[in-house]
Amino acid sequence: MRLDDAVNVFMVFFVDPLYRKGLSNLPGSKEALKALLVDNGQLILNAGVVHHLPEAFDEAIAALHIGASRKVAIDEPQRSSIEVLMVEGFLKWVTTDFVTPYYTRSALVTRVAACLQAAGYRLDAIRIWDGCKERPAPQRSLILVTGGVYQTDHLMSEDSTPRALFSVSHYRWETVGALFWNALSHCLFIHWARMNLRQEQIQAFSVWKRSKSKPSHIATRIATILFPEAVDDFAMLYEAIASEKYLVAAKHTVKPQRRGIDFTNKEIQRFQTISAAICFAVLGQLAGRSFRVIQHSTLIDLSDMFNLKWLCSEVDILLTSGSTLSRVVTALATIHCAKPFPHVATETSMSLGTMEFESSDLVGWRNGRYAVLPELLFSLDKPVTRSVLGLRCTSEFIANIPTRRNGAVRCSPGNSVIRSSNDYIEEVISEDHDVEAQQIFAQHARPIILGSPRFMEPDKPLYLSLERDADRSVEPAVGLCGRLDGELLGSVNIHVVLAVIASSLIEADGLPYKFCKPGETHKMPSAASDLLSTDKVLNMPASRSFSGTPENRSFCDINDKLKYHRYIQVAGSTPWTVFLAGQYVDARIVFRCLDCAVSAGESANWTRTGTHGIRFLIGYQNWNDDENNIWKDIGVTLKRKTLTIE
């Protein structure tokens, strides 16, 4: 049930019994209460999750032993109205009479009763009666009648007005996605990269292992209806319905108007089921390894084609041209967080970038205990590897995520790092001279040294946390906030952090960067003159890296541009690495070789774009060799310009 429906049920059935009609004597009080519930609905849901009510409801329903919740069949449109009327009859009893037993034939009513009992309502017992022998009559009890012809649901309304049941479907992987998991898990692989250097978001791309079998002509035509671009990838999955009658039914679903479409047609239903299962299976691979073992929720409605068309279009785009992280979050939230489906996209809205997922600051979604969040947020205390790129779905309530009323988790549009004045930066010393100066600095603070790169741990620890941006007073926005010695340095953009990590690991064409092996001499690109040497850099302590650039003309060229890379000493520190990565979108993390870090993520002539060849190098240097072999695990052979699947 959606939030607005739940509020309406509370106002109709529970307000007067709870407040003993006291609100009726105060004009406008009910309207004010309803407005309060609507405005604070998400907070109320979160409070319930904190008190573990969803788990209590699950346990109470499971204890009934009446089977799993049955999905309302789309070939029986009146069933939802009947179930709603039965629930309304039960609610009349539980809020008025509540002494004599109530008999029902509805499993849905029984589950509602179990949830109310778990929440504290004084239902003495919930029993199941097969209709034989003597009728049980315990007080304050609900009786589910499973057999016989005994009269039930005596308070059920006779109102024949159709009532829609906007239900949230809770499911697990084995009930939906497993239909095509075996077929897709060995041939479809998703990786994250930053292909558009003018965009601060990473993108998800697919790599397919082509099947040797070729689909039939009819299966290809059926797949084209909802997956026009990825038809070659999915055509084989429609072979089970590759017949003329299914083709005619599938074509019928894409009529400009809904009139004339019979959604009770079994051919249409099977076509919808297969298409939806494909979407769930593909998106499940973008949601992390836990997606197959946790519970999910969705509002998908197969009584028409609106939801399914939108979902299939998102998967189609993902598999052909790639999707930004914000766009993937939107799609995943519809099948995991019960996020309402956006309106069907038109060519005009997509070309103008007016769709909801085009918001560049969207990084996650949360609805109660269900959330879609960047994997990075779960890995701030772990080594920085390629695995931090991407998303994770969770079904555990996370309280410290600032969330907007609609469930969106958005990051600040820019950085708010507090930079010290240039007076803070003392004179830079050379590693070949000023021995006395180095000794003086050693007594106070680590100096900035011009010389060969020095791999060192950070001079001070950094506290990193996910906090609400203080500059956003109306709508909450999140940022990764750093504190040095307890003082706030500011916050950085999550999208920028992910973009820098991706650019540090991946070449300009999207392939994983082939790093130099230990002891191997770096091979300079053909346009080596465009790259500054890394033999001499400005070695900067981590705590002074955000203070600005030393104002000394001896470090600049004739155009007053810095002629040395800045090398920040943060060896092995994930908090420092993440925080510094969020400061500069052209920064690079040093995983092994400095020259590799300078070249990664860009083409050989990248200096002509206005960066003047200078890099902000983060000296992390904690590369996991197993990560370098990730593509071998999925049967992918790396070549210079292509991905070939063996």
XYZ file of C-alpha atoms in Angstrom:
646
model
C 0.000 0.000 0.000
C 1.292 3.428 -0.893
C 1.823 6.106 1.730
C -1.117 8.272 0.673
C -3.424 5.233 0.712
C -2.232 4.328 4.212
C -2.943 7.853 5.440
C -6.468 7.712 4.010
C -7.141 4.365 5.721
C -5.929 5.767 9.043
C -8.124 8.859 8.743
C -11.258 6.855 7.842
C -11.007 3.965 10.312
C -8.649 4.836 13.170
C -8.813 8.553 13.957
C -12.206 8.633 15.689
C -11.695 5.445 17.766
C -8.234 6.552 18.859
C -9.199 10.123 19.720
C -12.746 9.209 20.861
C -14.233 11.664 18.348
C -12.446 14.499 20.116
C -11.170 15.868 16.831
C -14.702 16.120 15.492
C -15.400 18.947 17.945
C -12.544 21.050 16.593
C -13.228 22.391 13.091
C -10.348 21.765 10.720
C -8.493 19.499 13.119
C -8.830 16.366 10.975
C -7.610 18.200 7.909
C -4.614 19.503 9.857
C -3.823 16.013 11.149
C -3.983 14.556 7.660
C -1.683 17.254 6.296
C 0.740 16.550 9.130
C 0.763 12.823 8.353
C 1.314 13.425 4.637
C 4.139 15.907 5.201
C 5.887 13.654 7.716
C 4.959 10.306 6.221
C 8.532 9.345 5.363
C 9.691 10.172 8.898
C 6.918 7.999 10.329
C 7.923 5.103 8.087
C 11.556 5.519 9.128
C 10.560 5.492 12.791
C 8.759 2.207 12.216
C 11.828 0.731 10.558
C 14.014 1.843 13.462
C 11.711 -0.075 15.814
C 11.989 -3.147 13.549
C 8.304 -3.208 12.636
C 8.891 -4.630 9.122
C 10.737 -7.603 10.628
C 7.992 -8.040 13.230
C 5.353 -8.028 10.471
C 7.292 -10.592 8.434
C 7.586 -12.896 11.445
C 3.902 -12.522 12.335
C 2.798 -13.376 8.792
C 5.183 -16.323 8.578
C 3.806 -17.672 11.870
C 0.354 -17.977 10.294
C 1.567 -20.795 8.012
C -0.934 -19.900 5.310
C 1.548 -19.648 2.474
C 3.282 -16.737 0.817
C 1.418 -13.616 -0.151
C -0.336 -14.320 -3.434
C 0.236 -11.836 -6.241
C -3.040 -10.443 -7.581
C -3.594 -11.978 -10.998
C -3.864 -9.462 -13.810
C -6.556 -11.533 -15.497
C -8.897 -10.881 -12.566
C -9.220 -7.087 -12.318
C -12.158 -7.240 -9.882
C -10.254 -9.281 -7.332
C -8.401 -6.257 -5.955
C -11.679 -4.405 -5.353
C -13.120 -7.407 -3.512
C -10.051 -7.725 -1.299
C -10.189 -4.026 -0.450
C -13.837 -4.322 0.600
C -13.008 -7.310 2.832
C -10.183 -5.428 4.527
C -12.483 -2.453 5.086
C -15.028 -4.748 6.750
C -12.362 -6.118 9.094
C -11.176 -2.595 9.978
C -14.739 -1.610 10.880
C -14.844 -4.538 13.298
C -11.427 -3.960 14.825
C -12.170 -0.270 15.474
C -15.771 -0.635 16.730
C -17.093 -4.018 17.902
C -13.875 -5.860 18.610
C -15.529 -8.296 21.068
C -17.308 -10.967 19.098
C -15.132 -13.031 16.749
C -14.766 -11.952 13.140
C -14.871 -14.586 10.405
C -13.197 -13.978 7.076
C -12.404 -15.972 3.961
C -9.575 -13.668 2.897
C -5.909 -14.480 3.501
C -5.126 -10.791 2.977
C -7.413 -9.844 5.885
C -5.656 -12.453 8.026
C -2.248 -10.987 7.225
C -3.487 -7.480 8.037
C -4.755 -8.778 11.375
C -1.386 -10.373 12.123
C 0.376 -7.061 11.452
C -2.016 -5.154 13.718
C -1.487 -7.737 16.443
C 2.294 -7.366 16.078
C 1.924 -3.579 16.334
C 0.103 -3.883 19.671
C -3.608 -4.265 18.931
C -5.317 -6.564 21.436
C -6.289 -9.370 19.135
C -6.448 -12.332 21.476
C -6.013 -14.920 18.737
C -5.852 -15.511 15.008
C -7.132 -18.967 14.126
C -7.731 -21.036 11.006
C -10.949 -23.065 10.743
C -11.590 -25.596 7.992
C -15.356 -25.250 8.250
C -15.844 -28.659 9.868
C -17.032 -29.625 13.303
C -18.025 -26.957 15.785
C -17.512 -23.328 14.900
C -14.882 -21.658 17.141
C -16.115 -18.498 18.862
C -13.316 -16.960 20.972
C -13.701 -13.299 21.840
C -11.461 -10.630 20.286
C -10.278 -13.104 17.672
C -10.099 -13.380 13.913
C -11.069 -16.682 12.286
C -9.888 -17.536 8.758
C -12.456 -19.919 7.261
C -10.768 -22.160 4.694
C -13.598 -24.605 3.975
C -17.327 -25.141 4.011
C -20.033 -22.611 3.194
C -20.173 -20.619 6.411
C -21.023 -16.930 6.061
C -17.985 -14.637 6.490
C -17.029 -10.967 6.279
C -20.398 -9.736 7.539
C -19.165 -6.127 7.732
C -17.924 -6.144 4.176
C -19.361 -3.184 2.282
C -21.780 -3.796 -0.559
C -20.367 -0.813 -2.411
C -19.752 -1.840 -6.011
C -17.575 1.148 -6.886
C -14.241 -0.106 -8.364
C -11.336 0.486 -6.016
C -7.763 0.262 -7.123
C -5.349 -1.590 -4.909
C -2.013 0.191 -5.236
C -0.018 -2.486 -3.511
C 3.694 -2.685 -2.911
C 4.974 -6.100 -3.934
C 7.679 -7.509 -1.686
C 9.767 -10.219 -3.290
C 13.068 -12.033 -3.248
C 15.401 -12.907 -6.081
C 14.315 -16.516 -6.368
C 10.702 -15.465 -7.024
C 11.398 -13.129 -9.951
C 14.909 -12.650 -11.198
C 16.008 -16.272 -11.203
C 13.920 -16.895 -14.323
C 16.770 -15.699 -16.540
C 19.633 -15.524 -14.079
C 21.201 -18.735 -15.311
C 20.869 -17.561 -18.896
C 22.379 -14.110 -18.314
C 24.937 -14.639 -15.566
C 27.400 -16.338 -17.890
C 27.075 -14.025 -20.875
C 26.407 -10.503 -19.546
C 28.950 -8.528 -17.528
C 28.649 -4.945 -16.310
C 31.564 -2.602 -15.690
C 31.789 1.028 -14.606
C 33.912 3.640 -16.358
C 34.120 7.355 -17.044
C 33.838 7.731 -20.792
C 32.633 11.313 -21.072
C 35.355 13.533 -19.637
C 33.007 16.524 -19.636
C 30.693 14.690 -17.254
C 31.422 14.148 -13.582
C 29.515 10.860 -13.422
C 30.689 7.336 -13.989
C 28.700 5.192 -16.402
C 27.676 1.552 -16.494
C 28.510 -0.431 -19.637
C 27.771 -3.969 -20.685
C 30.031 -6.617 -22.171
C 28.282 -9.522 -23.876
C 29.476 -13.014 -24.568
C 27.758 -13.792 -27.828
C 25.899 -17.062 -28.091
C 26.799 -19.419 -30.938
C 23.118 -20.159 -31.441
C 21.137 -17.796 -33.620
C 17.569 -16.780 -32.712
C 14.687 -17.377 -35.049
C 13.246 -14.596 -37.142
C 10.036 -14.463 -35.066
C 11.948 -14.318 -31.728
C 13.969 -11.412 -33.100
C 10.824 -9.549 -34.128
C 9.272 -10.083 -30.677
C 12.427 -8.853 -28.900
C 12.491 -5.748 -31.120
C 9.180 -4.535 -29.689
C 10.567 -3.592 -26.249
C 14.325 -3.849 -26.866
C 14.887 -2.272 -30.306
C 18.578 -1.541 -29.727
C 19.558 -4.626 -27.703
C 17.516 -7.014 -29.825
C 20.547 -9.146 -30.709
C 21.273 -9.677 -27.016
C 17.796 -10.719 -25.937
C 16.244 -12.412 -28.950
C 17.249 -15.894 -27.769
C 15.314 -15.362 -24.545
C 12.066 -15.077 -26.492
C 12.487 -18.401 -28.273
C 10.010 -20.030 -25.861
C 7.233 -17.864 -27.330
C 8.538 -17.617 -30.890
C 5.250 -18.178 -32.695
C 2.935 -16.077 -34.799
C 0.229 -15.749 -32.140
C 2.710 -14.338 -29.591
C 4.097 -11.941 -32.181
C 0.605 -10.606 -32.897
C -0.126 -10.266 -29.162
C 3.182 -8.501 -28.495
C 2.595 -6.025 -31.302
C -0.824 -5.326 -29.835
C 0.757 -4.016 -26.599
C 2.497 -1.078 -28.301
C -0.625 0.535 -29.666
C -0.610 4.329 -29.263
C -3.753 4.081 -27.140
C -4.594 1.607 -24.414
C -8.063 0.957 -25.799
C -8.525 -2.439 -27.322
C -5.672 -4.109 -25.439
C -6.880 -7.156 -23.588
C -4.417 -7.655 -20.726
C -6.199 -10.850 -19.719
C -4.845 -12.439 -22.889
C -2.431 -15.211 -21.887
C -0.076 -14.474 -24.774
C 0.237 -10.845 -23.680
C 0.724 -11.875 -20.065
C 3.547 -14.249 -20.936
C 5.205 -11.641 -23.144
C 5.023 -9.165 -20.249
C 6.386 -11.691 -17.762
C 9.413 -12.585 -19.891
C 10.200 -8.917 -20.592
C 9.924 -7.954 -16.923
C 12.108 -10.881 -15.846
C 14.803 -9.795 -18.306
C 14.823 -6.304 -16.791
C 15.007 -7.633 -13.229
C 17.860 -9.980 -14.144
C 19.910 -7.277 -15.909
C 19.408 -4.616 -13.234
C 20.167 -7.188 -10.535
C 23.719 -7.396 -11.838
C 24.159 -3.673 -11.164
C 23.020 -3.942 -7.553
C 25.912 -5.773 -5.926
C 26.280 -9.334 -4.765
C 23.737 -8.976 -1.967
C 20.862 -8.447 -4.399
C 20.169 -12.164 -4.624
C 19.852 -12.700 -0.877
C 17.876 -9.686 0.360
C 14.240 -8.665 0.107
C 12.996 -6.065 -2.389
C 9.864 -4.025 -3.034
C 8.337 -2.662 -6.230
C 5.245 -0.877 -7.514
C 5.446 -2.380 -10.993
C 1.986 -2.832 -12.479
C 1.495 -5.262 -15.360
C -2.171 -4.417 -15.843
C -0.957 -2.012 -18.519
C 2.299 -1.367 -20.384
C 3.396 1.983 -18.956
C 5.724 0.666 -16.245
C 7.122 -2.125 -18.387
C 7.835 0.112 -21.384
C 9.809 2.545 -19.238
C 11.795 -0.217 -17.535
C 12.634 -1.944 -20.812
C 13.727 1.339 -22.383
C 16.159 1.920 -19.525
C 17.658 -1.554 -19.899
C 17.828 -1.091 -23.671
C 19.816 2.139 -23.295
C 22.073 0.624 -20.638
C 23.088 -2.289 -22.845
C 23.716 -0.253 -25.980
C 25.130 3.146 -25.018
C 25.652 2.951 -21.259
C 23.879 4.760 -18.428
C 25.078 7.267 -15.864
C 25.054 6.342 -12.199
C 22.057 8.632 -11.545
C 20.079 6.926 -14.271
C 20.908 3.464 -12.953
C 19.882 4.551 -9.436
C 16.464 5.580 -10.778
C 15.912 2.250 -12.523
C 17.131 0.167 -9.580
C 14.979 2.117 -7.116
C 11.821 1.134 -9.028
C 12.502 -2.588 -8.522
C 14.057 -2.423 -5.038
C 12.707 0.625 -3.151
C 9.143 0.736 -4.527
C 9.936 4.060 -6.145
C 7.026 5.253 -8.303
C 7.723 4.753 -11.979
C 8.430 7.926 -13.964
C 6.135 8.839 -16.798
C 6.935 7.187 -20.095
C 9.718 9.121 -21.777
C 9.069 10.839 -25.057
C 11.672 11.662 -27.652
C 11.274 15.362 -26.847
C 11.771 14.969 -23.096
C 14.820 12.768 -23.571
C 16.423 15.117 -26.078
C 15.887 18.085 -23.768
C 17.215 16.191 -20.757
C 14.079 16.780 -18.730
C 13.661 13.270 -17.413
C 13.889 12.704 -13.670
C 17.036 10.584 -13.880
C 18.899 13.360 -15.735
C 19.443 15.133 -12.413
C 23.205 15.099 -12.086
C 23.228 15.205 -8.286
C 21.260 11.972 -7.655
C 23.471 9.363 -5.944
C 20.961 7.079 -4.235
C 17.411 6.341 -3.143
C 15.892 5.269 0.164
C 12.390 4.209 1.122
C 12.171 2.919 4.678
C 14.553 0.010 5.061
C 15.127 -0.304 1.302
C 17.961 1.723 -0.211
C 20.147 1.986 -3.317
C 23.483 3.639 -2.487
C 26.995 3.897 -3.955
C 29.261 1.016 -2.952
C 31.844 3.642 -2.001
C 29.846 4.592 1.104
C 30.197 1.030 2.421
C 33.945 0.905 1.688
C 35.383 3.994 3.381
C 37.335 1.777 5.775
C 38.521 -0.619 3.063
C 41.279 -0.422 0.423
C 40.487 1.630 -2.675
C 39.947 -0.810 -5.553
C 37.753 -1.100 -8.620
C 35.088 -2.776 -6.485
C 34.097 0.587 -4.917
C 32.663 1.667 -8.269
C 28.997 0.875 -8.656
C 25.932 0.507 -6.441
C 24.632 -1.658 -3.627
C 21.047 -2.477 -2.689
C 20.332 -2.977 0.987
C 17.247 -3.943 2.986
C 18.591 -2.730 6.331
C 17.639 0.701 7.601
C 20.454 3.248 7.377
C 19.585 6.202 9.551
C 22.414 8.630 8.771
C 21.619 9.138 5.084
C 20.050 12.597 4.552
C 17.073 11.849 2.322
C 14.551 14.091 0.648
C 10.838 13.595 1.109
C 10.437 11.684 -2.133
C 13.257 9.297 -1.162
C 16.015 10.815 -3.304
C 19.554 10.965 -1.938
C 21.329 13.847 -3.636
C 24.840 15.149 -3.251
C 25.994 18.742 -3.211
C 26.470 20.200 -6.693
C 30.035 21.252 -5.902
C 32.767 21.094 -3.299
C 32.932 23.267 -0.207
C 36.514 22.689 0.889
C 37.877 25.404 3.131
C 41.278 26.392 1.796
C 43.848 28.128 3.959
C 45.554 31.320 2.893
C 48.847 31.186 1.047
C 50.589 32.481 4.161
C 50.123 28.992 5.624
C 52.536 27.513 3.075
C 56.121 27.953 4.100
C 58.966 27.978 1.642
C 59.440 24.815 -0.356
C 62.804 23.191 0.172
C 64.815 21.050 -2.175
C 65.800 17.545 -1.235
C 69.373 18.285 -2.327
C 69.832 21.409 -0.235
C 68.707 23.160 2.912
C 69.595 20.360 5.287
C 69.303 22.719 8.220
C 65.892 23.851 7.024
C 64.719 20.255 6.850
C 65.847 19.676 10.411
C 63.952 22.751 11.566
C 60.819 21.610 9.760
C 61.140 18.130 11.217
C 60.678 19.601 14.671
C 57.369 21.194 13.711
C 55.725 19.901 10.548
C 56.626 17.842 7.543
C 57.922 20.177 4.791
C 56.929 20.423 1.151
C 59.912 18.998 -0.710
C 60.724 19.453 -4.382
C 62.425 16.297 -5.566
C 61.816 12.666 -6.429
C 58.455 11.203 -5.301
C 58.460 10.126 -1.670
C 55.975 7.418 -0.762
C 54.985 8.274 2.826
C 52.027 7.911 5.142
C 49.900 11.016 5.822
C 51.337 13.361 8.410
C 47.980 13.596 10.201
C 44.858 11.402 10.297
C 41.655 12.544 8.632
C 38.164 11.855 9.935
C 35.776 11.201 7.027
C 32.003 10.970 7.399
C 28.816 11.269 5.370
C 27.014 14.416 6.476
C 24.330 16.788 5.346
C 25.661 19.805 3.484
C 25.299 22.782 5.779
C 24.845 25.101 2.786
C 21.583 23.357 1.839
C 19.104 24.500 4.496
C 15.865 23.605 2.667
C 16.396 20.284 0.902
C 19.044 17.931 2.316
C 22.116 17.152 0.237
C 24.896 14.804 1.302
C 28.631 15.120 1.033
C 31.753 13.371 2.255
C 33.001 15.677 5.001
C 36.573 15.712 6.223
C 37.815 16.872 9.609
C 41.426 17.574 10.533
C 42.200 17.804 14.249
C 38.451 18.121 14.801
C 38.148 21.143 12.497
C 35.847 20.870 9.477
C 37.714 21.094 6.178
C 34.561 20.937 4.079
C 32.738 18.380 1.941
C 33.376 16.859 -1.472
C 31.075 15.621 -4.224
C 30.512 11.845 -4.326
C 30.227 11.837 -8.123
C 33.630 13.529 -8.447
C 35.235 10.984 -6.117
C 33.901 8.088 -8.178
C 34.927 9.788 -11.430
C 38.512 10.237 -10.217
C 38.743 6.616 -9.027
C 37.406 5.403 -12.378
C 39.746 7.679 -14.345
C 42.700 6.420 -12.301
C 41.941 2.816 -13.235
C 40.643 3.055 -16.781
C 41.926 4.279 -20.132
C 40.234 6.921 -22.248
C 38.453 4.269 -24.336
C 36.951 2.586 -21.263
C 39.344 -0.353 -20.992
C 41.020 -1.110 -17.661
C 44.392 0.632 -17.603
C 47.332 -1.725 -18.017
C 49.615 -0.680 -15.173
C 53.336 -1.226 -15.187
C 54.523 -4.247 -13.290
C 56.885 -3.807 -10.337
C 60.356 -2.988 -11.641
C 59.114 -2.436 -15.187
C 60.101 0.747 -17.017
C 57.123 2.858 -17.996
C 56.549 3.092 -21.748
C 55.854 6.678 -22.663
C 53.053 7.370 -25.169
C 53.768 8.530 -28.697
C 53.181 12.167 -27.742
C 55.557 12.031 -24.810
C 56.354 15.729 -25.101
C 52.860 16.475 -23.822
C 53.510 14.759 -20.488
C 55.522 16.342 -17.731
C 58.182 14.227 -16.099
C 57.471 12.627 -12.758
C 61.139 12.461 -11.797
C 60.732 15.663 -9.808
C 57.500 16.554 -8.033
C 56.258 18.680 -5.170
C 56.001 16.210 -2.289
C 53.211 17.619 -0.143
C 52.039 16.343 3.260
C 48.370 15.429 3.243
C 47.382 18.031 5.821
C 48.787 20.837 3.652
C 47.584 19.656 0.267
C 44.412 21.762 0.374
C 46.183 24.951 1.396
C 46.914 26.156 -2.116
C 49.941 26.199 -4.388
C 53.342 27.591 -3.346
C 53.705 31.064 -4.819
C 57.239 30.803 -6.115
C 57.974 31.736 -9.727
C 60.858 29.282 -9.864
C 58.218 26.505 -9.893
C 56.300 28.045 -12.831
C 56.843 28.321 -16.572
C 56.831 31.489 -18.631
C 53.037 31.532 -18.463
C 53.077 31.393 -14.647
C 51.736 27.847 -14.740
C 53.054 25.320 -12.238
C 55.588 23.063 -13.954
C 55.694 20.265 -11.388
C 53.101 17.695 -10.421
C 51.819 17.855 -6.856
C 52.330 14.498 -5.154
C 50.239 14.142 -1.978
C 51.616 11.717 0.596
C 48.689 9.565 1.764
C 50.151 6.051 1.563
C 47.433 3.482 2.273
C 44.934 5.973 3.777
C 41.479 5.500 2.284
C 39.897 8.559 4.033
C 42.574 10.910 2.716
C 42.505 9.350 -0.748
C 38.719 9.656 -1.061
C 38.608 13.202 0.313
C 41.391 14.482 -1.921
C 39.933 12.721 -4.968
C 36.786 14.766 -4.530
C 38.629 18.090 -4.725
C 39.830 17.958 -8.318
C 38.093 16.111 -11.133
C 41.433 15.953 -12.997
C 43.221 14.391 -10.001
C 44.634 10.878 -10.280
C 45.253 8.229 -7.656
C 48.689 6.621 -7.821
C 48.228 2.870 -7.492
C 51.665 1.767 -8.640
C 53.484 3.896 -11.221
C 53.413 7.712 -11.243
C 53.656 7.860 -15.025
C 50.710 5.465 -15.269
C 48.696 7.742 -12.983
C 49.508 10.752 -15.177
C 48.411 8.898 -18.325
C 45.367 6.986 -16.982
C 41.921 8.067 -18.001
C 43.031 10.332 -20.812
C 44.388 10.118 -24.327
C 47.985 11.029 -25.074
C 47.130 14.623 -26.019
C 45.073 15.349 -22.907
C 47.252 18.348 -21.976
C 45.786 20.320 -24.874
C 42.443 20.499 -23.084
C 43.647 23.226 -20.734
C 45.181 21.268 -17.846
C 48.736 22.223 -18.960
C 49.987 18.740 -18.186
C 49.808 19.166 -14.409
C 48.367 16.447 -12.248
C 47.173 16.429 -8.665
C 48.643 13.018 -7.778
C 47.326 11.202 -4.712
C 50.063 8.838 -3.558
C 47.914 5.949 -2.392
C 49.943 3.145 -4.034
C 48.139 0.152 -2.617
C 47.279 -1.870 -5.692
C 45.675 -5.271 -5.356
C 47.039 -7.603 -8.023
C 43.841 -9.654 -7.941
C 41.916 -6.591 -9.144
C 44.117 -6.454 -12.235
C 42.856 -9.915 -13.186
C 39.150 -9.163 -12.760
C 38.528 -9.431 -16.488
C 40.121 -12.864 -16.627
C 37.530 -14.115 -14.156
C 34.734 -13.349 -16.619
C 36.535 -14.687 -19.682
C 37.446 -11.324 -21.214
C 40.676 -10.880 -23.147
C 41.972 -7.305 -23.127
C 43.160 -5.834 -26.376
C 44.172 -2.295 -27.116
C 40.886 -1.056 -28.514
C 38.409 -3.894 -28.089
C 36.978 -6.315 -25.580
C 36.914 -9.877 -26.840
C 35.065 -12.558 -24.907
C 36.506 -16.005 -25.247
